[in-house]
Coordinates of C-alpha atoms and ligand atoms in Angstrom, one line a residue:
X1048 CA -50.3 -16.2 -20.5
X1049 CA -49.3 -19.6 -19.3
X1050 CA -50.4 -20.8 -15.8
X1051 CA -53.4 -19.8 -13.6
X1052 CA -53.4 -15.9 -12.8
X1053 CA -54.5 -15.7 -9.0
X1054 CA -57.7 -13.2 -8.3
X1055 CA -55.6 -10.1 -7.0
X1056 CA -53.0 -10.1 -10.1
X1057 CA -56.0 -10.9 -12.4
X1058 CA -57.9 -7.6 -10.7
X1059 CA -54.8 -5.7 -11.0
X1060 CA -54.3 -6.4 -14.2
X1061 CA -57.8 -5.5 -15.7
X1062 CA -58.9 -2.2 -13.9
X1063 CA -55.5 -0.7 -15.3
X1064 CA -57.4 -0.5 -18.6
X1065 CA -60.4 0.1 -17.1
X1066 CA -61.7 4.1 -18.3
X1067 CA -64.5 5.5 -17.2
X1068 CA -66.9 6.5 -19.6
X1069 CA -66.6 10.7 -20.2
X1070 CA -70.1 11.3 -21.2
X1071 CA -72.6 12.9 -18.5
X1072 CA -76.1 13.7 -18.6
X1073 CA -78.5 15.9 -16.2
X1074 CA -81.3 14.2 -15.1
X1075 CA -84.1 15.0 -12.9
X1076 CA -83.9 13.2 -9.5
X1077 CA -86.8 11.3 -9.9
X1078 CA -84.6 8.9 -12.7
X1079 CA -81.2 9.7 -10.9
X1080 CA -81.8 5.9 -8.8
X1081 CA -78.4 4.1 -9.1
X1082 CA -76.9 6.5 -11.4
X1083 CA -73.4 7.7 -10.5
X1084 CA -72.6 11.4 -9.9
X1085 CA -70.2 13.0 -12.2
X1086 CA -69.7 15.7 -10.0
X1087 CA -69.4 16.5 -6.3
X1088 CA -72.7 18.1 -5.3
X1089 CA -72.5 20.7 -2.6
X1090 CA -75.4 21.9 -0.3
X1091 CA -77.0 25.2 -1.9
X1092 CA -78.4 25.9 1.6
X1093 CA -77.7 24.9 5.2
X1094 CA -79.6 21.6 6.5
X1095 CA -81.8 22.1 8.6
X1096 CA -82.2 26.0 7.4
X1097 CA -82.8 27.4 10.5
X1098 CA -82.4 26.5 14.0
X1099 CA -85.8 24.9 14.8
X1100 CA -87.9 22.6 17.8
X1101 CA -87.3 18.7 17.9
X1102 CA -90.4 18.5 19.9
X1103 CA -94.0 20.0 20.3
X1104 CA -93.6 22.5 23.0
X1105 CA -93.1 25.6 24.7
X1106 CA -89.9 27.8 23.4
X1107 CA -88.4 30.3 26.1
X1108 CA -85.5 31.6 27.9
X1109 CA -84.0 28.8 29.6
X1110 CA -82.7 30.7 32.3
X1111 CA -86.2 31.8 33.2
X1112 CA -87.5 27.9 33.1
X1113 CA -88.0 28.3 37.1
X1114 CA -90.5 31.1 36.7
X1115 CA -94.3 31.3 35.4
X1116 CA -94.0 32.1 31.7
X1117 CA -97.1 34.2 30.1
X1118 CA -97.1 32.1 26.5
X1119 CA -97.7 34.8 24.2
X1120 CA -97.4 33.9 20.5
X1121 CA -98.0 30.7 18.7
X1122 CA -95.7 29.0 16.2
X1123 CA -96.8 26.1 13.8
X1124 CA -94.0 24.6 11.3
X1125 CA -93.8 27.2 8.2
X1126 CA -94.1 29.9 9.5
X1127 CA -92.0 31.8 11.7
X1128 CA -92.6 34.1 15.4
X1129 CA -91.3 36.9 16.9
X1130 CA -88.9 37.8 19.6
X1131 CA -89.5 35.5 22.8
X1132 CA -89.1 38.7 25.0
X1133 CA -88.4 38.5 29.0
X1134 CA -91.4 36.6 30.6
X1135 CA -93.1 35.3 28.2
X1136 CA -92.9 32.0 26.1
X1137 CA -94.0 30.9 22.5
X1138 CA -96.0 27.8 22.2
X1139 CA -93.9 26.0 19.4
X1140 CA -94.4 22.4 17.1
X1141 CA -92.1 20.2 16.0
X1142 CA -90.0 21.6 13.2
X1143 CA -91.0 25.5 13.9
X1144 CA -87.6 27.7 13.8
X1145 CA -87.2 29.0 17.3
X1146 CA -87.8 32.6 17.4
X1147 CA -85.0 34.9 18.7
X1148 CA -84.5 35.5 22.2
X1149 CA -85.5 31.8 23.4
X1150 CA -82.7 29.2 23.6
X1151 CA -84.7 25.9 24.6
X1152 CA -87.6 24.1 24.1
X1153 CA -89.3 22.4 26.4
X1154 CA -91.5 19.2 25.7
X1155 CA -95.1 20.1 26.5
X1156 CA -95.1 16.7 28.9
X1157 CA -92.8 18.2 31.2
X1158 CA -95.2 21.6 31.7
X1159 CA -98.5 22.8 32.8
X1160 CA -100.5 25.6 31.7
X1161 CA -102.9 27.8 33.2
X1162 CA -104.6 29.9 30.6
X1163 CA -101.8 31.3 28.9
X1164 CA -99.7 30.7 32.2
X1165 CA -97.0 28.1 31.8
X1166 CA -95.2 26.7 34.5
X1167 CA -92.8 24.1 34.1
X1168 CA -92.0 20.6 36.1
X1169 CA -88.7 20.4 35.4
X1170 CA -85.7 22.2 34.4
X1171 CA -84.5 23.3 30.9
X1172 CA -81.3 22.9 29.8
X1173 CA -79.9 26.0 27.2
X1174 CA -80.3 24.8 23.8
X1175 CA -82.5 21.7 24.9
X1176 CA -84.7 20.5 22.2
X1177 CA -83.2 22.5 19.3
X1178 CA -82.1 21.5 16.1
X1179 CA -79.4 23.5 14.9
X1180 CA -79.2 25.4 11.5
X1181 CA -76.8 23.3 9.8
X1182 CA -76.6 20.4 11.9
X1183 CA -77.4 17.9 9.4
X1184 CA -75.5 19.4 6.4
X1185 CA -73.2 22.6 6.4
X1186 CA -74.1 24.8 3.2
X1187 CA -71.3 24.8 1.2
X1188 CA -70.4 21.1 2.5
X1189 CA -69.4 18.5 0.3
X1190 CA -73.0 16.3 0.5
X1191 CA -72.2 13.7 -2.3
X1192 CA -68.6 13.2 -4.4
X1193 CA -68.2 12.3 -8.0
X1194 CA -68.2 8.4 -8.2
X1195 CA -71.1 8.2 -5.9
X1196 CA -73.5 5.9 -7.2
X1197 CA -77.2 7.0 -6.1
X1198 CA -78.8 5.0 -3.6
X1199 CA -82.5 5.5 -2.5
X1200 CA -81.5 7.9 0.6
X1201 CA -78.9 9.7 -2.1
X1202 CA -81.9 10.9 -3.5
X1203 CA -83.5 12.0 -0.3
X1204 CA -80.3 14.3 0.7
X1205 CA -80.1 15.8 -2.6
X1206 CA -83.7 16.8 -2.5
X1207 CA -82.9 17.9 1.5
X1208 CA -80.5 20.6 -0.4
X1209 CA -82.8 21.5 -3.3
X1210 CA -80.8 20.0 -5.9
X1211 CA -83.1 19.2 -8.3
X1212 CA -81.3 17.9 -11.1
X1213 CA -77.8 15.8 -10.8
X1214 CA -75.3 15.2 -13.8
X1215 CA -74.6 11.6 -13.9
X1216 CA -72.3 9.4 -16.0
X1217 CA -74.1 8.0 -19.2
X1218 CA -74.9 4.5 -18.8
X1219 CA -71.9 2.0 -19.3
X1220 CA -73.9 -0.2 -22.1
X1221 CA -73.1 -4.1 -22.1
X1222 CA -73.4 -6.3 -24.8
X1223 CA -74.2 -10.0 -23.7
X1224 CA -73.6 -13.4 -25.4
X1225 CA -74.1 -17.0 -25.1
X1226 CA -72.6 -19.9 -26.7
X1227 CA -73.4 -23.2 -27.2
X1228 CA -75.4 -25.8 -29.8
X1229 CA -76.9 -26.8 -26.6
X1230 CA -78.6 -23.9 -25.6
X1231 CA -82.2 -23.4 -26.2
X1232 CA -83.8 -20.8 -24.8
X1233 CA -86.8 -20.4 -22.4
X1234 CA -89.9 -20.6 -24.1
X1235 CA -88.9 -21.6 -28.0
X1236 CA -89.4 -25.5 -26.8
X1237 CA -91.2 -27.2 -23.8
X1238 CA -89.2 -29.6 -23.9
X1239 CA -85.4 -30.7 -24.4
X1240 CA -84.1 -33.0 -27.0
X1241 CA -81.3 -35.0 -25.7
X1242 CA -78.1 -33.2 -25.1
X1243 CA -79.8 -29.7 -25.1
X1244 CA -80.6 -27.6 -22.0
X1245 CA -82.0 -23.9 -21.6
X1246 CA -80.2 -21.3 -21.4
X1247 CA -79.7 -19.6 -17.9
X1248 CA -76.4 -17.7 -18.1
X1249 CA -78.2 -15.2 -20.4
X1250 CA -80.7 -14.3 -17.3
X1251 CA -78.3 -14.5 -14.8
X1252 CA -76.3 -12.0 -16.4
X1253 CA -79.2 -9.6 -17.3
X1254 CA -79.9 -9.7 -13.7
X1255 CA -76.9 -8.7 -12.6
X1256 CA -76.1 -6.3 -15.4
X1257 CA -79.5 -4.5 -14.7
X1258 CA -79.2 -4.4 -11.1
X1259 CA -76.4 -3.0 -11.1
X1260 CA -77.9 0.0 -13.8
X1261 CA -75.6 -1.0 -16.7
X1262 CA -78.0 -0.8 -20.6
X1263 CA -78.1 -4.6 -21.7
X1264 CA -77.9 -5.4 -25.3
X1265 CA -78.6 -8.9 -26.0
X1266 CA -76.9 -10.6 -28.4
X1267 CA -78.5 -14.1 -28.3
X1268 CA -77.4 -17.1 -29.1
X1269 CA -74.1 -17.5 -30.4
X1270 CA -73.2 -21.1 -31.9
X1271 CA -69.9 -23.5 -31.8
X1272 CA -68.9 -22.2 -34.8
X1273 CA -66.1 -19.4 -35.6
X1274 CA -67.2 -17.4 -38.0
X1275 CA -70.5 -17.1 -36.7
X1276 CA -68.8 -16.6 -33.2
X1277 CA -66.5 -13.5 -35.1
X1278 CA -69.2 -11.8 -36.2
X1279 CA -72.0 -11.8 -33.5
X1280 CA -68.6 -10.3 -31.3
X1281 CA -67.6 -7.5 -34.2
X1282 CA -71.8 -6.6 -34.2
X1283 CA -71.5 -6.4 -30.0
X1284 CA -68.2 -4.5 -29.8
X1285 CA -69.1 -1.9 -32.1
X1286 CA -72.6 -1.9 -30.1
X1287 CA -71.3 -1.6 -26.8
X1288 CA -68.5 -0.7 -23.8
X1289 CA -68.1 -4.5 -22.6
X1290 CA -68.9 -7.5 -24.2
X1291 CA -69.5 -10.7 -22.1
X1292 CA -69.8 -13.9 -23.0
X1293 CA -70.4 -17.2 -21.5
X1294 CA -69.5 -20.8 -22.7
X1295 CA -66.9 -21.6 -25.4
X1296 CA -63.7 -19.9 -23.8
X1297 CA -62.4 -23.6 -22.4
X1298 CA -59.7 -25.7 -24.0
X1299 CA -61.6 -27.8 -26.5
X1300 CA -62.3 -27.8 -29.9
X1301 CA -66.2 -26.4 -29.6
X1302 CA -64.8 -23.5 -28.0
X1303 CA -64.2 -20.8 -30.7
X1304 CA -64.7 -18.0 -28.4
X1305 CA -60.7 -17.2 -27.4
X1306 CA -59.3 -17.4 -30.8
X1307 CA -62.3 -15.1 -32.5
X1308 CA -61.4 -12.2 -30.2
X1309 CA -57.6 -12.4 -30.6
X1310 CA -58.9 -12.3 -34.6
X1311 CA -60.4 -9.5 -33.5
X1312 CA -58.5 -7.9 -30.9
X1313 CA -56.3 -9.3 -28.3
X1314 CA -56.5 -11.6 -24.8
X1315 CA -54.7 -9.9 -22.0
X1316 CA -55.8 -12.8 -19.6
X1317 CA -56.9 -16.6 -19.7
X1318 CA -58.0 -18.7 -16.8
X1319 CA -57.9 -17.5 -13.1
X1320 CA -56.2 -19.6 -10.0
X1321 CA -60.2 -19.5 -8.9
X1322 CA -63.0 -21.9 -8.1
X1323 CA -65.5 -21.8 -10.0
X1324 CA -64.2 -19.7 -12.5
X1325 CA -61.0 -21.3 -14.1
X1326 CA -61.6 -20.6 -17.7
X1327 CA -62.0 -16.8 -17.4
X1328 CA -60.6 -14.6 -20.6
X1329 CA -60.4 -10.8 -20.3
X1330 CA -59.2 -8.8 -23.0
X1331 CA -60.1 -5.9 -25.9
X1332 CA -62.0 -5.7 -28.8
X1333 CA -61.0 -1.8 -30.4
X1334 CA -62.0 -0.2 -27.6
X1335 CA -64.2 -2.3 -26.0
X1336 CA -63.8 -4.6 -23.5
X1337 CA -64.6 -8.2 -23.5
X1338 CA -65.0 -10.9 -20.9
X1339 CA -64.9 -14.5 -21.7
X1340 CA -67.2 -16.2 -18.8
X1341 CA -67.2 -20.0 -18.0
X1342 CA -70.3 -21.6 -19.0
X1343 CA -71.0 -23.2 -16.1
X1344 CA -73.7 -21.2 -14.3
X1345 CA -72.4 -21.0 -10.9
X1346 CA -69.1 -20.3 -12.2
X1347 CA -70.7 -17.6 -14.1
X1348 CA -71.9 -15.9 -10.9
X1349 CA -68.9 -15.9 -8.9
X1350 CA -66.3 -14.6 -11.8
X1351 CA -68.7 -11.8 -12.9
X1352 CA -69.0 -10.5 -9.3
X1353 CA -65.1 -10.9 -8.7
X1354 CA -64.2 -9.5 -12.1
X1355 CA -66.4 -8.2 -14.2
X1356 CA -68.5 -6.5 -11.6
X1357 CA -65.1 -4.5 -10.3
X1358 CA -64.2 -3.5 -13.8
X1359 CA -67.9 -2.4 -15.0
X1360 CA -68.1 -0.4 -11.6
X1361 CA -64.5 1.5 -12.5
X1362 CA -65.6 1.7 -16.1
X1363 CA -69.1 3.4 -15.1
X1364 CA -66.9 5.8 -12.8
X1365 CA -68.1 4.9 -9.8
X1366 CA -66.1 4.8 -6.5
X1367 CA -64.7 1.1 -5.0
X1368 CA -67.6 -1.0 -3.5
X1369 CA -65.4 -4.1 -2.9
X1370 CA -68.0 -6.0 -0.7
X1371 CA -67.1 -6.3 3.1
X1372 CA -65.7 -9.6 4.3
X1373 CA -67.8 -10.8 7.5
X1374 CA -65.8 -13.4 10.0
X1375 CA -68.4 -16.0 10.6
X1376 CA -68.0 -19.7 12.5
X1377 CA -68.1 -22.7 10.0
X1378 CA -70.8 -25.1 10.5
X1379 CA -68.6 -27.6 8.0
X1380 CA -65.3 -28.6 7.3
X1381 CA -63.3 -28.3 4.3
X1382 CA -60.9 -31.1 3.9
X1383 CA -59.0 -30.9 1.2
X1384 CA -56.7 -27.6 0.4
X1385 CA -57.0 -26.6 -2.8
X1386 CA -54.5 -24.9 -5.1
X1387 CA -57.2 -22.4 -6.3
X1388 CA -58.8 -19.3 -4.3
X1389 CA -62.6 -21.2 -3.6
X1390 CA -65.7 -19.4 -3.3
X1391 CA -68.3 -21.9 -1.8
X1392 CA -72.2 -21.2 -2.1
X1393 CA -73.4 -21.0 1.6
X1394 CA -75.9 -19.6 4.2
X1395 CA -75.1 -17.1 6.2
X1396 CA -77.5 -16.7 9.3
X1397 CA -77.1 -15.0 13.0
X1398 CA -77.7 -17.2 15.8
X1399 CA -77.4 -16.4 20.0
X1400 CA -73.2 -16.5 19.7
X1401 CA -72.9 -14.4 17.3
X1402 CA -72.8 -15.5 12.9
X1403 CA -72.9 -19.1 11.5
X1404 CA -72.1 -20.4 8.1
X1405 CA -72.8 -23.9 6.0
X1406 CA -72.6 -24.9 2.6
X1407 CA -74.7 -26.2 0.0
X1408 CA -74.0 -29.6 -0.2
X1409 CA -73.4 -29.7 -3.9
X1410 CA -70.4 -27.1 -4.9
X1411 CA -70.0 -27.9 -8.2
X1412 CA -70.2 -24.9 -10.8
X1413 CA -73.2 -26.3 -12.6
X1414 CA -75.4 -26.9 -9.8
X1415 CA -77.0 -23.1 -10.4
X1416 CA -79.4 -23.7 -8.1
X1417 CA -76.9 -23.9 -4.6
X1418 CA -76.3 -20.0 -5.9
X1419 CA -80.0 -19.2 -5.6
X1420 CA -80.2 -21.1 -2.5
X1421 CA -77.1 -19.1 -0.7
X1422 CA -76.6 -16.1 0.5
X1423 CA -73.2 -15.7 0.9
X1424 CA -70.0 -16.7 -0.5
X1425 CA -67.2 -18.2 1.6
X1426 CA -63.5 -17.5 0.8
X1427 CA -61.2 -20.1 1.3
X1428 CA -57.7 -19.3 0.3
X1429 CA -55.8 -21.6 -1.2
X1430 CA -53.5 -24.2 0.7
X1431 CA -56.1 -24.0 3.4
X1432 CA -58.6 -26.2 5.3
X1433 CA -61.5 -25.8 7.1
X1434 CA -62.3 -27.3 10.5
X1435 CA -65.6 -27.3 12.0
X1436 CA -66.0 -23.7 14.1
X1437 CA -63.3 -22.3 12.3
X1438 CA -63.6 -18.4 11.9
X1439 CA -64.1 -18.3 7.6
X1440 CA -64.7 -15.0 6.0
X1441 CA -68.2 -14.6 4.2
X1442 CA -69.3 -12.2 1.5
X1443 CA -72.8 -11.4 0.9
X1444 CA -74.6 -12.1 -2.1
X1445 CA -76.9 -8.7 -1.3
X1446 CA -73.3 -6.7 -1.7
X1447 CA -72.2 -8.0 -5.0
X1448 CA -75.9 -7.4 -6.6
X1449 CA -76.0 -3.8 -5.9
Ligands
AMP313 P1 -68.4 -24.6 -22.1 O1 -67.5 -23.8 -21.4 O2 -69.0 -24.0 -23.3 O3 -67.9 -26.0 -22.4 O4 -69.7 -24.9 -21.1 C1 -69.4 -25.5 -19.8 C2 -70.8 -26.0 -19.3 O5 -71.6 -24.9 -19.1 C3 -71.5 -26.9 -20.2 O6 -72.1 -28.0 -19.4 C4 -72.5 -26.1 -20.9 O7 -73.6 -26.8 -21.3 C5 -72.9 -25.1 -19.7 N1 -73.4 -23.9 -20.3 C6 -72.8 -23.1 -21.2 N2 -73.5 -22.1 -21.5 C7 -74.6 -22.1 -20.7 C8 -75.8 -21.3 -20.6 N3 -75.9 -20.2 -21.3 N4 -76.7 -21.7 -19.7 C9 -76.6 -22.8 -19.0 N5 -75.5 -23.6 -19.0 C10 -74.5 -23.3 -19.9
MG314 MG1 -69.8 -24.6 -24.9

C-alpha cells in the first residue's frame, strides 16, 4: 500500500467490491423521488393511447380539405366521436382522439365557418396535427431500466403508463463519523476556546449523503483516542452499509482512525495521488464498507464526490452517473505542475464566446468556504500547466450532488 494510488486505479479498485444491496421494496410513486428501480418497468399501455389532435380544430378527410365541409359532430378531450363520413367534418379540441375516417386536423386559425359550414384557407396535409397512438411510448417498450434512479420527470412517465407503484432498492444506509478533540459542534458553545473549531464535515456530509437519498446515521463525535475510536466504528458497522469518517486517517500520532479499522477489519487503500484528498483510506469492516476521509473540509468534498459518491451509487444499484466533463477557457493560469491529479474550486459562467472558468483565489483544502463559493471543479492532470485561455475541463458541482 506504499505510494500514492492515482484516482482511476483507486476507483478501480473500490467498485470491484462494491455489491449492490439485494433488498427491494414497492412503493407508491408519490415516495418513489430519487429512489432506484430494481426492475425494468415496461409501459402497460401505449402513450399516447389513441391517435388524438395536437390542436383545437376541425378533424376531416384531408383529401377533401379543398371542399366546404358540413361539421357535424363535436368532440371535447374524453370522450370519443363517430365516423368522420364523406363531407362532413368533426369539430375537435386538443387532446380528443380523432375519430375514424378523418386523417388531419386542421387548426381552427386556418378555417372559417359558416353555420356548420367550414371552409378552409389553406391546405391540409394527411396526418397533419395528429398525435399518434404510441408516439411517445410503445406499449410493451422498455420506459425505465433497473439502476434507474428516479428523477422528478421519472415519476411523470411512470404515471403517463399507469404504473402506480415501482419496486425500488432499499435504501443504502450510511453511518457517519467525525474525529477530532477539536471539534465542537454547532450550537453546544457560542464560542471557541482556543484550538477548537465546529464541526462542518459532519453537515457537509449529511448534505451530500441525503441528497443523494442514502439513510444517515450519525455517529457524532468520535475523539483522538483508540479505543473510543474502535468502538464508535464496531457500533456504525454493525449499524450500517458504509461507514465514513473524517479526520484522524493522516500520519500522526492523533490519528487512530487507520489502525482501529485494520483491528477491526482490513485497509485495501491509503492515500490517493489527488489534491485535496491525499489521506484517503478505503477499506472493510465485516461486511461493511468504510471510508477514511481527510479532515480538511474542502478535501472532504472533492474525495467523497470522486470516491465515495461512485461506490455508494454502485452500492445502491444504480446505473453510472460519472458527471460530464465540460471544456471551458481558463480565466487563470496554473503555474506549477503538480505530481497529483488537482481539482481546483472555480466558477463556471457562459459569456458571448462561449464558457469561461476562474478560481477561487484561496485553494487550500481548509478554506471550506471557496467550495461553497464555486460551482465547478477544474481537473488538472498531473504534470500539467495552465496558461491563461487554455481549454481546462470543468465538472459541475450540480452533477456530483444529485
Ligand atoms: P486531521 O486529518 O484529523 O489531522 O484533520 C485535518 C484538518 O481538518 C485539521 O485542521 C482539522 O481540525 C480539520 N478537521 C477535521 N475534522 C473536521 C471537521 N469535522 N470539521 C471541520 N474541520 C475538521
Ligand atoms: Mg484530527
Amino acid at each position: 500500500m506504499a505510494g500514492l494510488t492515482p484516482l482511476e486505479d483507486a476507483l478501480a479498485l473500490i467498485l470491484e467490491d462494491a455489491r449492490p444491496v439485494e433488498d427491494s421494496e414497492n412503493l407508491p410513486l408519490v415516495d418513489a423521488l430519487g429512489r432506484t428501480l430494481a426492475e425494468d418497468i415496461s409501459a402497460a399501455v401505449p402513450v399516447p393511447n389513441d391517435d388524438n389532435s395536437a390542436m383545437d380544430g376541425y378533424a376531416l378527410r384531408a383529401a377533401e380539405s379543398g371542399h366546404d365541409l358540413k361539421v357535424t359532430q363535436r368532440i371535447p378531450a374524453g370522450s370519443a366521436g363517430s365516423e368522420v363520413l364523406p363531407g362532413t367534418a368533426a369539430r375537435i379540441f386538443t387532446g380528443a382522439p380523432v375519430p375514424p375516417g378523418a386523417n388531419a386536423v386542421v387548426m381552427q386559425e386556418n378555417c372559417s365557418l359558416d353555420g356548420d359550414t367550414l371552409r378552409l384557407t389553406q391546405a391540409v396535409r394527411p396526418g397533419e396535427n395528429i398525435r399518434r397512438r404510441g408516439q411517445d411510448l410503445e406499449q410493451g417498450s422498455v420506459v425505465l431500466q433497473a439502476g434507474r434512479r428516479l428523477q422528478p420527470e421519472d415519476l411523470g412517465v411512470l404515471a403517463s403508463v399507469g404504473a402506480a407503484t415501482v419496486a425500488v432498492r432499499r435504501r443504502l444506509v450510511v453511518a457517519i463519523l467525525s474525529t477530532g478533540d477539536e471539534l465542537v459542534e454547532p450550537g453546544a458553545a457560542s464560542s471557541l476556546a482556543p484550538g477548537q473549531i465546529f464541526n462542518s464535515n459532519r453537515y457537509t456530509l449529511q448534505g451530500l449523503l441525503s441528497a443523494l437519498g442514502f439513510e444517515v446515521r450519525d455517529f457524532g463525535l468520535v475523539p483522538d483516542d483508540p479505543d473510543t475510536t474502535r468502538e464508535i466504528l464496531q457500533a456504525a458497522a454493525a449499524a450500517s452499509d458504509c461507514v465514513i469518517s473524517t479526520g484522524g486517517v493522516s500520519v500522526g500520532e492523533e490519528d487512530h482512525v487507520k489502525s482501529q479499522v485494520e483491528a477491526l477489519g482490513h485497509l485495501k487503500l491509503w492515500k490517493l495521488k489527488v489534491k485535496p484528498g491525499k489521506p484517503l483510506a478505503y477499506g472493510r469492516i465485516g461486511d461493511t464498507g468504510f471510508f477514511g476521509l481527510p479532515g480538511n473540509p474542502a478535501a472532504v468534498y472533492v474525495t467523497f464526490s470522486m470516491i465515495v459518491r461512485p461506490w455508494l451509487l454502485r452500492c445502491q444499484g444504480a446505473a453510472a452517473a460519472a458527471a460530464l466533463p465540460i471544456p471551458a477557457q481558463a480565466e487563470f493560469e496554473h503555474r506549477r505542475a503538480g505530481s497529483r491529479l488537482e481539482f481546483l474550486r472555480a466558477q463556471l459562467r457562459a459569456d458571448g464566446d462561449g464558457l469561461h472558468v476562474r478560481l477561487h483565489d484561496n485553494q487550500s483544502s481548509g478554506v471550506l468556504s471557496s467550495v461553497s463559493w464555486a460551482n465547478a471543479l477544474v481537473v488538472v492532470p498531473p504534470g500539467l500547466t495552465v496558461a491563461r485561455g487554455d481549454t481546462v475541463e470543468v465538472i459541475l458541482l450540480d452533477q456530483l450532488n444529485r
